[in-house]
CSV table of C-alpha atoms in Angstrom, one decimal:
chain,number,residue,atom,x,y,z
A,1,MET,CA,6.3,-38.6,-29.1
A,2,PRO,CA,5.7,-36.7,-25.8
A,3,THR,CA,8.5,-34.5,-24.6
A,4,GLU,CA,9.8,-34.3,-20.9
A,5,ILE,CA,9.7,-31.0,-19.3
A,6,MET,CA,12.9,-30.1,-17.4
A,7,PRO,CA,11.8,-28.6,-14.2
A,8,GLY,CA,13.1,-25.1,-13.2
A,9,LYS,CA,15.2,-24.2,-10.2
A,10,ARG,CA,12.9,-21.6,-8.1
A,11,ILE,CA,15.7,-19.3,-7.7
A,12,LYS,CA,15.9,-15.8,-8.8
A,13,ALA,CA,16.3,-14.7,-12.2
A,14,SER,CA,19.7,-15.1,-14.0
A,15,THR,CA,21.3,-12.2,-15.6
A,16,ALA,CA,23.5,-14.9,-17.4
A,17,ALA,CA,20.5,-15.6,-19.5
A,18,GLN,CA,20.6,-12.0,-20.6
A,19,HIS,CA,24.0,-12.2,-20.9
A,20,LYS,CA,23.6,-15.3,-23.5
A,21,GLY,CA,20.9,-13.4,-25.2
A,22,GLY,CA,18.1,-14.8,-23.4
A,23,GLU,CA,14.9,-13.1,-23.2
A,24,PRO,CA,13.0,-12.4,-20.0
A,25,LEU,CA,9.4,-13.9,-20.0
A,26,GLU,CA,6.0,-11.6,-19.8
A,27,GLU,CA,5.2,-10.1,-16.2
A,28,SER,CA,1.2,-10.3,-17.9
A,29,SER,CA,-1.0,-11.7,-20.6
A,30,ASN,CA,-2.1,-8.4,-21.7
A,31,ASP,CA,-5.8,-9.9,-22.0
A,32,GLY,CA,-6.4,-8.7,-25.6
A,33,GLU,CA,-4.1,-5.4,-25.0
A,34,PRO,CA,-1.5,-5.1,-27.5
A,35,GLU,CA,2.2,-6.3,-26.2
A,36,LYS,CA,4.9,-3.9,-25.4
A,37,GLU,CA,7.8,-4.9,-27.1
A,38,ALA,CA,10.1,-3.1,-24.7
A,39,ALA,CA,11.9,-5.7,-23.0
A,40,VAL,CA,12.2,-5.4,-18.9
A,41,TYR,CA,14.9,-7.0,-17.2
A,42,THR,CA,14.4,-7.9,-13.7
A,43,THR,CA,16.8,-9.3,-11.5
A,44,SER,CA,16.7,-9.2,-7.4
A,45,GLU,CA,20.3,-8.3,-6.1
A,46,PRO,CA,20.6,-9.1,-2.6
A,47,GLN,CA,20.4,-6.2,0.1
A,48,GLN,CA,23.5,-4.3,0.8
A,49,ALA,CA,24.7,-6.5,3.9
A,50,VAL,CA,25.8,-3.6,5.8
A,51,SER,CA,26.1,0.4,5.3
A,52,ASP,CA,29.5,1.8,5.6
A,53,GLY,CA,30.6,2.1,9.1
A,54,VAL,CA,27.3,-0.1,10.5
A,55,VAL,CA,27.5,-3.1,11.4
A,56,ASP,CA,24.5,-5.8,12.0
A,57,SER,CA,24.3,-6.2,15.6
A,58,ARG,CA,22.5,-9.4,15.2
A,59,SER,CA,24.0,-12.4,16.8
A,60,LEU,CA,25.1,-15.2,14.5
A,61,GLU,CA,22.3,-17.6,15.6
A,62,GLU,CA,19.8,-14.9,14.4
A,63,ILE,CA,21.6,-14.4,11.0
A,64,LEU,CA,21.7,-17.6,10.2
A,65,SER,CA,18.1,-18.0,11.1
A,66,SER,CA,17.2,-15.6,9.0
A,67,ILE,CA,18.5,-17.3,5.9
A,68,SER,CA,15.8,-18.5,3.9
A,69,PRO,CA,15.4,-22.3,3.3
A,70,PRO,CA,16.5,-23.8,0.4
A,71,PRO,CA,13.4,-24.0,-2.4
A,72,PRO,CA,11.7,-27.6,-2.3
A,73,PRO,CA,12.9,-29.5,-5.4
A,74,ALA,CA,10.7,-29.0,-8.4
A,75,MET,CA,10.1,-32.8,-8.9
A,76,THR,CA,11.3,-36.0,-7.6
A,77,ASN,CA,13.4,-38.8,-9.2
A,78,GLU,CA,11.9,-41.3,-7.1
A,79,ALA,CA,11.0,-44.5,-8.8
A,80,GLY,CA,7.8,-44.6,-9.7
A,81,ALA,CA,6.5,-40.6,-8.6
A,82,PRO,CA,4.3,-39.2,-11.3
A,83,ARG,CA,6.1,-36.6,-13.7
A,84,LEU,CA,4.5,-33.9,-16.4
A,85,MET,CA,5.2,-34.7,-20.1
A,86,ILE,CA,4.3,-33.2,-23.3
A,87,THR,CA,1.7,-35.2,-25.3
A,88,HIS,CA,1.5,-33.2,-28.5
A,89,ILE,CA,1.6,-29.4,-29.8
A,90,VAL,CA,-1.3,-27.9,-31.7
A,91,ASN,CA,-0.4,-24.8,-34.2
A,92,GLN,CA,-2.8,-23.0,-35.9
A,93,ASN,CA,-1.7,-20.4,-38.4
A,94,PHE,CA,1.2,-20.1,-36.4
A,95,LYS,CA,4.5,-18.8,-38.8
A,96,SER,CA,4.9,-21.4,-41.2
A,97,TYR,CA,2.1,-23.8,-39.9
A,98,ALA,CA,-1.1,-22.8,-42.2
A,99,GLY,CA,-4.5,-23.8,-40.7
A,100,GLU,CA,-4.5,-26.7,-37.6
A,101,GLN,CA,-1.3,-28.4,-37.5
A,102,ILE,CA,-0.7,-31.4,-34.8
A,103,LEU,CA,3.1,-32.0,-33.5
A,104,GLY,CA,3.2,-35.0,-32.0
A,105,PRO,CA,2.5,-37.4,-30.1
A,106,PHE,CA,6.0,-37.3,-28.3
A,107,HIS,CA,8.4,-39.9,-26.8
A,108,LYS,CA,7.7,-39.9,-23.1
A,109,ARG,CA,11.7,-39.3,-23.3
A,110,PHE,CA,11.9,-37.3,-25.8
A,111,SER,CA,14.0,-33.9,-24.7
A,112,CYS,CA,15.7,-32.3,-27.6
A,113,ILE,CA,15.0,-31.5,-31.2
A,114,ILE,CA,17.8,-31.9,-33.4
A,115,GLY,CA,17.5,-31.8,-37.7
A,116,PRO,CA,19.0,-29.8,-40.7
A,117,ASN,CA,18.6,-26.5,-41.4
A,118,GLY,CA,15.2,-25.4,-42.8
A,119,SER,CA,13.6,-28.6,-41.0
A,120,GLY,CA,11.6,-26.9,-38.7
A,121,LYS,CA,12.9,-27.4,-35.7
A,122,SER,CA,13.0,-23.8,-34.6
A,123,ASN,CA,9.4,-23.3,-35.3
A,124,VAL,CA,8.8,-26.3,-32.8
A,125,ILE,CA,10.6,-24.4,-30.4
A,126,ASP,CA,8.9,-21.2,-31.1
A,127,SER,CA,5.6,-22.8,-30.6
A,128,MET,CA,6.7,-23.6,-26.9
A,129,LEU,CA,8.4,-20.1,-26.4
A,130,PHE,CA,5.2,-18.8,-27.6
A,131,VAL,CA,3.2,-20.6,-25.2
A,132,PHE,CA,5.3,-19.9,-22.3
A,133,GLY,CA,5.2,-16.2,-22.5
A,134,TYR,CA,8.4,-15.3,-24.4
A,135,ARG,CA,8.6,-12.2,-26.3
A,136,ALA,CA,8.5,-11.7,-29.8
A,137,GLN,CA,11.7,-11.0,-30.3
A,138,LYS,CA,12.9,-14.2,-28.6
A,139,ILE,CA,10.5,-15.8,-31.2
A,140,ARG,CA,12.7,-13.7,-34.0
A,141,SER,CA,10.1,-11.6,-34.7
A,142,LYS,CA,9.8,-7.7,-34.0
A,143,LYS,CA,6.1,-8.1,-33.2
A,144,LEU,CA,3.3,-10.4,-32.4
A,145,SER,CA,1.6,-9.9,-35.4
A,146,VAL,CA,4.4,-11.3,-37.2
A,147,LEU,CA,3.7,-14.8,-35.8
A,148,ILE,CA,0.7,-14.7,-37.9
A,149,HIS,CA,0.8,-17.0,-40.8
A,150,ASN,CA,0.8,-15.2,-44.2
A,151,SER,CA,0.9,-16.6,-47.5
A,152,ASP,CA,-1.1,-16.7,-51.0
A,153,GLU,CA,-3.3,-18.9,-50.0
A,154,HIS,CA,-3.7,-18.0,-46.7
A,155,ASN,CA,-3.2,-14.0,-46.4
A,156,ASP,CA,-6.1,-12.4,-44.4
A,157,VAL,CA,-5.9,-14.7,-41.3
A,158,GLN,CA,-6.9,-12.6,-38.1
A,159,SER,CA,-4.8,-14.7,-35.3
A,160,CYS,CA,-2.3,-17.4,-34.7
A,161,THR,CA,-2.9,-19.9,-31.8
A,162,VAL,CA,-0.6,-22.1,-30.1
A,163,GLU,CA,-1.8,-25.3,-27.7
A,164,VAL,CA,0.5,-27.5,-25.7
A,165,HIS,CA,-0.8,-30.6,-23.9
A,166,PHE,CA,0.3,-32.0,-20.9
A,167,GLN,CA,-0.6,-34.9,-18.6
A,168,LYS,CA,1.2,-36.8,-15.8
A,169,ILE,CA,2.1,-40.1,-16.2
A,170,VAL,CA,4.3,-42.7,-13.8
A,171,ASP,CA,7.3,-44.4,-16.0
A,172,LYS,CA,7.4,-48.3,-16.6
A,173,GLU,CA,9.4,-50.6,-18.0
A,174,GLY,CA,11.1,-49.5,-21.3
A,175,ASP,CA,8.9,-47.4,-23.3
A,176,ASP,CA,5.7,-48.0,-21.6
A,177,TYR,CA,4.2,-45.7,-19.3
A,178,GLU,CA,0.7,-45.3,-17.1
A,179,VAL,CA,-1.4,-41.8,-17.6
A,180,ILE,CA,-2.7,-40.5,-14.3
A,181,PRO,CA,-6.2,-40.4,-14.6
A,182,ASN,CA,-7.9,-36.8,-15.1
A,183,SER,CA,-4.3,-35.3,-15.0
A,184,ASN,CA,-4.9,-33.9,-18.9
A,185,PHE,CA,-4.8,-30.4,-19.6
A,186,TYR,CA,-3.4,-27.8,-21.7
A,187,VAL,CA,-2.3,-24.4,-22.1
A,188,SER,CA,-2.7,-22.2,-25.4
A,189,ARG,CA,-2.1,-18.5,-26.5
A,190,THR,CA,-3.5,-16.5,-29.1
A,191,ALA,CA,-2.0,-13.5,-30.6
A,192,TYR,CA,-3.8,-11.2,-32.6
A,193,LYS,CA,-3.4,-8.4,-35.6
A,194,ASP,CA,-3.3,-5.7,-32.9
A,195,ASN,CA,-0.4,-7.5,-31.6
A,196,SER,CA,-2.4,-8.3,-28.7
A,197,SER,CA,-2.7,-11.8,-26.9
A,198,VAL,CA,-4.5,-14.0,-24.5
A,199,TYR,CA,-3.8,-17.0,-22.5
A,200,HIS,CA,-6.3,-20.1,-21.9
A,201,ILE,CA,-6.0,-23.0,-19.4
A,202,SER,CA,-7.8,-26.3,-21.1
A,203,GLY,CA,-10.4,-23.6,-22.7
A,204,LYS,CA,-10.9,-21.0,-20.2
A,205,LYS,CA,-9.8,-17.5,-20.3
A,206,ALA,CA,-6.6,-17.0,-17.9
A,207,THR,CA,-4.1,-14.6,-17.4
A,208,PHE,CA,-0.1,-15.6,-17.6
A,209,LYS,CA,0.2,-15.3,-13.7
A,210,ASP,CA,-2.3,-18.0,-13.6
A,211,VAL,CA,-0.4,-20.0,-16.2
A,212,GLY,CA,2.9,-19.3,-14.2
A,213,LEU,CA,1.0,-20.9,-11.2
A,214,LEU,CA,-0.4,-23.9,-12.6
A,215,LEU,CA,3.1,-24.9,-14.8
A,216,ARG,CA,5.0,-24.1,-11.4
A,217,SER,CA,2.6,-26.5,-9.3
A,218,HIS,CA,4.0,-29.4,-12.0
A,219,GLY,CA,7.5,-28.3,-11.4
A,220,ILE,CA,7.9,-25.6,-14.4
A,221,ASP,CA,9.1,-22.5,-13.2
A,222,LEU,CA,8.6,-20.0,-15.9
A,223,ASP,CA,10.2,-17.3,-13.8
A,224,HIS,CA,13.8,-18.7,-14.1
A,225,ASN,CA,14.2,-19.9,-17.4
A,226,ARG,CA,15.6,-23.2,-16.8
A,227,PHE,CA,13.0,-25.6,-18.7
A,228,LEU,CA,14.2,-24.6,-22.4
A,229,ILE,CA,17.8,-24.6,-23.4
A,230,LEU,CA,18.1,-22.9,-26.5
A,231,GLN,CA,20.4,-23.3,-29.7
A,232,GLY,CA,23.8,-21.9,-28.6
A,233,GLU,CA,23.4,-21.4,-25.1
A,234,VAL,CA,25.4,-24.4,-24.1
A,235,GLU,CA,28.5,-22.8,-26.2
A,236,GLN,CA,28.0,-19.6,-24.7
A,237,ILE,CA,27.4,-20.8,-21.0
A,238,ALA,CA,30.5,-22.7,-21.7
A,239,MET,CA,32.5,-19.2,-22.8
A,240,MET,CA,31.4,-17.2,-19.8
A,241,LYS,CA,33.9,-15.7,-17.5
A,242,PRO,CA,34.9,-17.8,-14.2
A,243,LYS,CA,33.8,-14.7,-12.1
A,244,GLY,CA,31.6,-11.6,-12.9
A,245,GLN,CA,34.4,-8.4,-12.8
A,246,SER,CA,31.7,-6.3,-11.0
A,247,GLU,CA,28.6,-6.8,-8.7
A,248,HIS,CA,26.1,-6.7,-11.7
A,249,ASP,CA,28.2,-8.8,-14.1
A,250,GLU,CA,27.9,-12.3,-14.2
A,251,GLY,CA,30.2,-15.0,-14.8
A,252,MET,CA,30.3,-19.2,-14.3
A,253,LEU,CA,30.5,-18.7,-10.6
A,254,GLU,CA,27.3,-16.5,-10.2
A,255,TYR,CA,25.5,-18.5,-12.7
A,256,LEU,CA,25.9,-21.6,-11.1
A,257,GLU,CA,25.1,-20.2,-7.9
A,258,ASP,CA,21.8,-19.0,-9.6
A,259,ILE,CA,21.1,-22.4,-10.7
A,260,ILE,CA,21.7,-24.2,-7.3
A,261,GLY,CA,20.3,-21.6,-5.0
A,262,SER,CA,23.1,-20.7,-3.2
A,263,GLY,CA,22.4,-16.9,-3.9
A,264,ARG,CA,20.5,-16.6,-0.9
A,265,LEU,CA,23.6,-17.4,1.4
A,266,LYS,CA,25.3,-14.2,-0.2
A,267,GLU,CA,23.8,-11.5,2.1
A,268,PRO,CA,24.3,-13.2,5.1
A,269,ILE,CA,28.0,-13.9,4.0
A,270,GLN,CA,28.8,-10.3,3.6
A,271,ILE,CA,27.3,-9.4,6.7
A,272,LEU,CA,29.7,-12.0,8.5
A,273,CYS,CA,32.4,-10.9,6.3
A,274,ARG,CA,32.2,-7.4,7.3
A,275,ARG,CA,31.6,-8.4,10.8
A,276,VAL,CA,35.1,-10.2,10.2
A,277,GLU,CA,36.5,-7.3,8.7
A,278,LEU,CA,35.7,-4.9,11.6
A,279,LEU,CA,36.6,-7.5,14.5
A,280,ASN,CA,39.8,-7.4,12.5
A,281,GLU,CA,40.4,-3.9,12.8
A,282,GLN,CA,39.6,-3.8,16.3
A,283,ARG,CA,41.9,-6.5,16.9
A,284,GLY,CA,44.4,-4.3,15.2
A,285,GLU,CA,43.9,-1.4,17.0
A,286,LYS,CA,44.3,-3.3,20.2
A,287,LEU,CA,47.3,-5.3,19.1
A,288,ASN,CA,49.0,-2.0,17.9
A,289,ARG,CA,48.1,-0.7,21.8
A,290,VAL,CA,49.6,-3.6,23.3
A,291,LYS,CA,52.6,-3.0,21.2
A,292,MET,CA,52.9,0.4,22.3
A,293,VAL,CA,52.3,-0.3,26.0
A,294,GLU,CA,54.9,-3.1,25.6
A,295,LYS,CA,57.5,-0.6,24.2
A,296,GLU,CA,56.9,1.8,27.0
A,297,LYS,CA,57.2,-1.0,29.6
A,298,ASP,CA,60.4,-2.0,27.9
A,299,ALA,CA,61.8,1.5,28.0
A,300,LEU,CA,60.6,1.6,32.0
A,301,GLU,CA,62.5,-1.7,32.6
A,302,GLY,CA,65.8,-0.1,33.8
A,303,GLU,CA,64.1,2.2,36.0
A,304,ARG,CA,62.3,-0.1,37.5
A,305,ASN,CA,65.4,-2.7,38.0
A,306,ILE,CA,66.9,-0.1,39.8
A,307,ALA,CA,63.5,0.8,41.9
A,308,LEU,CA,63.4,-3.0,42.5
A,309,GLU,CA,67.3,-3.2,43.7
A,310,PHE,CA,66.5,0.2,45.7
A,311,LEU,CA,63.4,-1.6,47.4
A,312,SER,CA,65.6,-4.7,48.0
A,313,LEU,CA,68.3,-3.0,49.7
A,314,GLU,CA,66.0,-0.7,51.9
A,315,ASN,CA,64.2,-4.1,52.9
A,316,ARG,CA,67.9,-5.8,53.8
A,317,MET,CA,68.5,-2.6,55.8
A,318,PHE,CA,65.1,-2.6,57.5
A,319,LYS,CA,65.9,-6.3,58.4
A,320,GLU,CA,69.0,-6.0,59.6
A,321,LYS,CA,68.2,-3.1,62.0
A,322,ASN,CA,65.2,-5.5,63.2
A,323,ASN,CA,68.1,-8.1,64.1
A,324,ILE,CA,70.0,-5.3,65.8
A,325,CYS,CA,66.8,-3.8,67.7
A,326,GLN,CA,65.7,-7.6,68.7
A,327,TYR,CA,69.6,-8.1,70.0
A,328,TYR,CA,69.4,-5.1,72.3
A,329,ILE,CA,65.8,-6.3,73.6
A,330,TYR,CA,67.3,-9.9,74.6
A,331,GLU,CA,70.2,-8.5,76.1
A,332,LEU,CA,68.3,-5.9,78.0
A,333,GLN,CA,65.9,-8.7,78.9
A,334,LYS,CA,68.9,-10.8,79.6
A,335,GLN,CA,70.1,-7.9,82.0
A,336,ILE,CA,66.7,-7.6,83.8
A,337,THR,CA,66.6,-11.3,84.7
A,338,ASP,CA,70.2,-10.9,86.2
A,339,LEU,CA,69.3,-8.1,88.0
A,340,GLU,CA,66.1,-9.5,89.2
A,341,THR,CA,67.6,-12.5,90.2
A,342,GLN,CA,70.2,-10.3,92.4
A,343,LYS,CA,67.5,-8.3,94.0
A,344,LYS,CA,66.1,-11.3,95.0
A,345,LYS,CA,69.0,-13.0,96.5
A,346,ILE,CA,69.5,-9.3,98.3
A,347,HIS,CA,66.1,-9.4,99.4
A,348,GLU,CA,66.5,-13.0,101.1
A,349,ASP,CA,70.1,-12.0,102.2
A,350,THR,CA,68.1,-8.6,103.9
A,351,THR,CA,65.4,-10.8,105.7
A,352,GLU,CA,67.9,-13.2,106.9
A,353,VAL,CA,69.9,-10.3,107.9
A,354,ASN,CA,66.8,-8.9,109.9
A,355,GLU,CA,65.9,-12.2,111.4
A,356,LYS,CA,69.2,-12.5,112.8
A,357,SER,CA,69.0,-8.9,114.3
A,358,ASN,CA,65.9,-9.3,115.7
A,359,ARG,CA,66.9,-12.6,117.3
A,360,LEU,CA,70.1,-11.0,119.0
A,361,ALA,CA,68.0,-7.9,120.2
A,362,ASP,CA,65.5,-10.2,121.8
A,363,GLU,CA,68.6,-12.0,123.5
A,364,MET,CA,70.2,-8.7,124.6
A,365,LYS,CA,67.0,-7.9,125.9
A,366,ASP,CA,66.7,-11.0,128.0
A,367,LYS,CA,70.2,-10.4,129.3
A,368,THR,CA,69.7,-7.1,130.3
A,369,LYS,CA,66.8,-7.9,131.9
A,370,THR,CA,68.5,-10.9,133.8
A,371,MET,CA,71.2,-8.4,134.6
A,372,LYS,CA,68.9,-6.0,136.5
A,373,GLU,CA,67.4,-8.6,138.3
A,374,ILE,CA,70.6,-9.5,139.1
A,375,GLU,CA,71.8,-6.3,140.5
A,376,LYS,CA,68.9,-5.8,142.8
């Protein structure tokens, strides 16, 4: 029965797997070189958002645009879309399997292995772990050479090989499915007595990186350990702390963020949180300054009121003085008008008297002349 491969999330390697006892995958195929048994854990922590006292000067739009887009889904759940499945596994002198042993064919929906102790379920999983690049410690062995079958009948075996055969299918009704033409391929790994191992893709020698790229293109991400859930891991995940106690500690929150890919938002959130903190500090400083100014203003309120009262009285005094001056001007203008009227009247009277005087003078001349003429 073929087994369905669960696609991996394209996110950073989870440290939760390390807390649960998970081993990292190999970073190379060794290509015939003895495998180094020391496990190397690599985790990519987000860069420090801002240094102490240094604020990211980018605008909000620039920060948001710098966020990497979410990874595309490793596979689709659309009806009729092709997906990858395992058809069978071929073990050759691997652990308890002497000679060549074929496991399968597997059902198209087969996704777990259960059975009593000693039934061989762990060896099936170990064969997959071996091909997918897990180190020997994860396969319950101290080194790769221990994986080679050794028994009384087969005590001089020099190598072991595991082949995992894949094909792409389109699901149909019930248990039926359609195989995509030319989609079959297999990945194999061979381990030798000197603890070296070699990978092959459909019989052609390859590196572990080549295997990873091939499987990743089909929705299996070897880098992030999401496609195989081993015995006991579910309980260990359930027993995780709600949240990590330190930056390098990981709890359920960090584990879920790692799975869903929201870890890419951690650095922008740290930048914006730091910016909010600094803005709050600046706001607090300015608010304290405003409070101090208001306190000083309140202290000067009494003097201000006295000054305002003084200015009000002074303004009133100027108004009263202005009214008095305006009254004096009015009275003087009235007197000037009366005197002008009197002057005009006197001028008219003087003119009339002058005219009358002139007439009398003329009459007097006439009478004097007449009198002289009479005397002659």
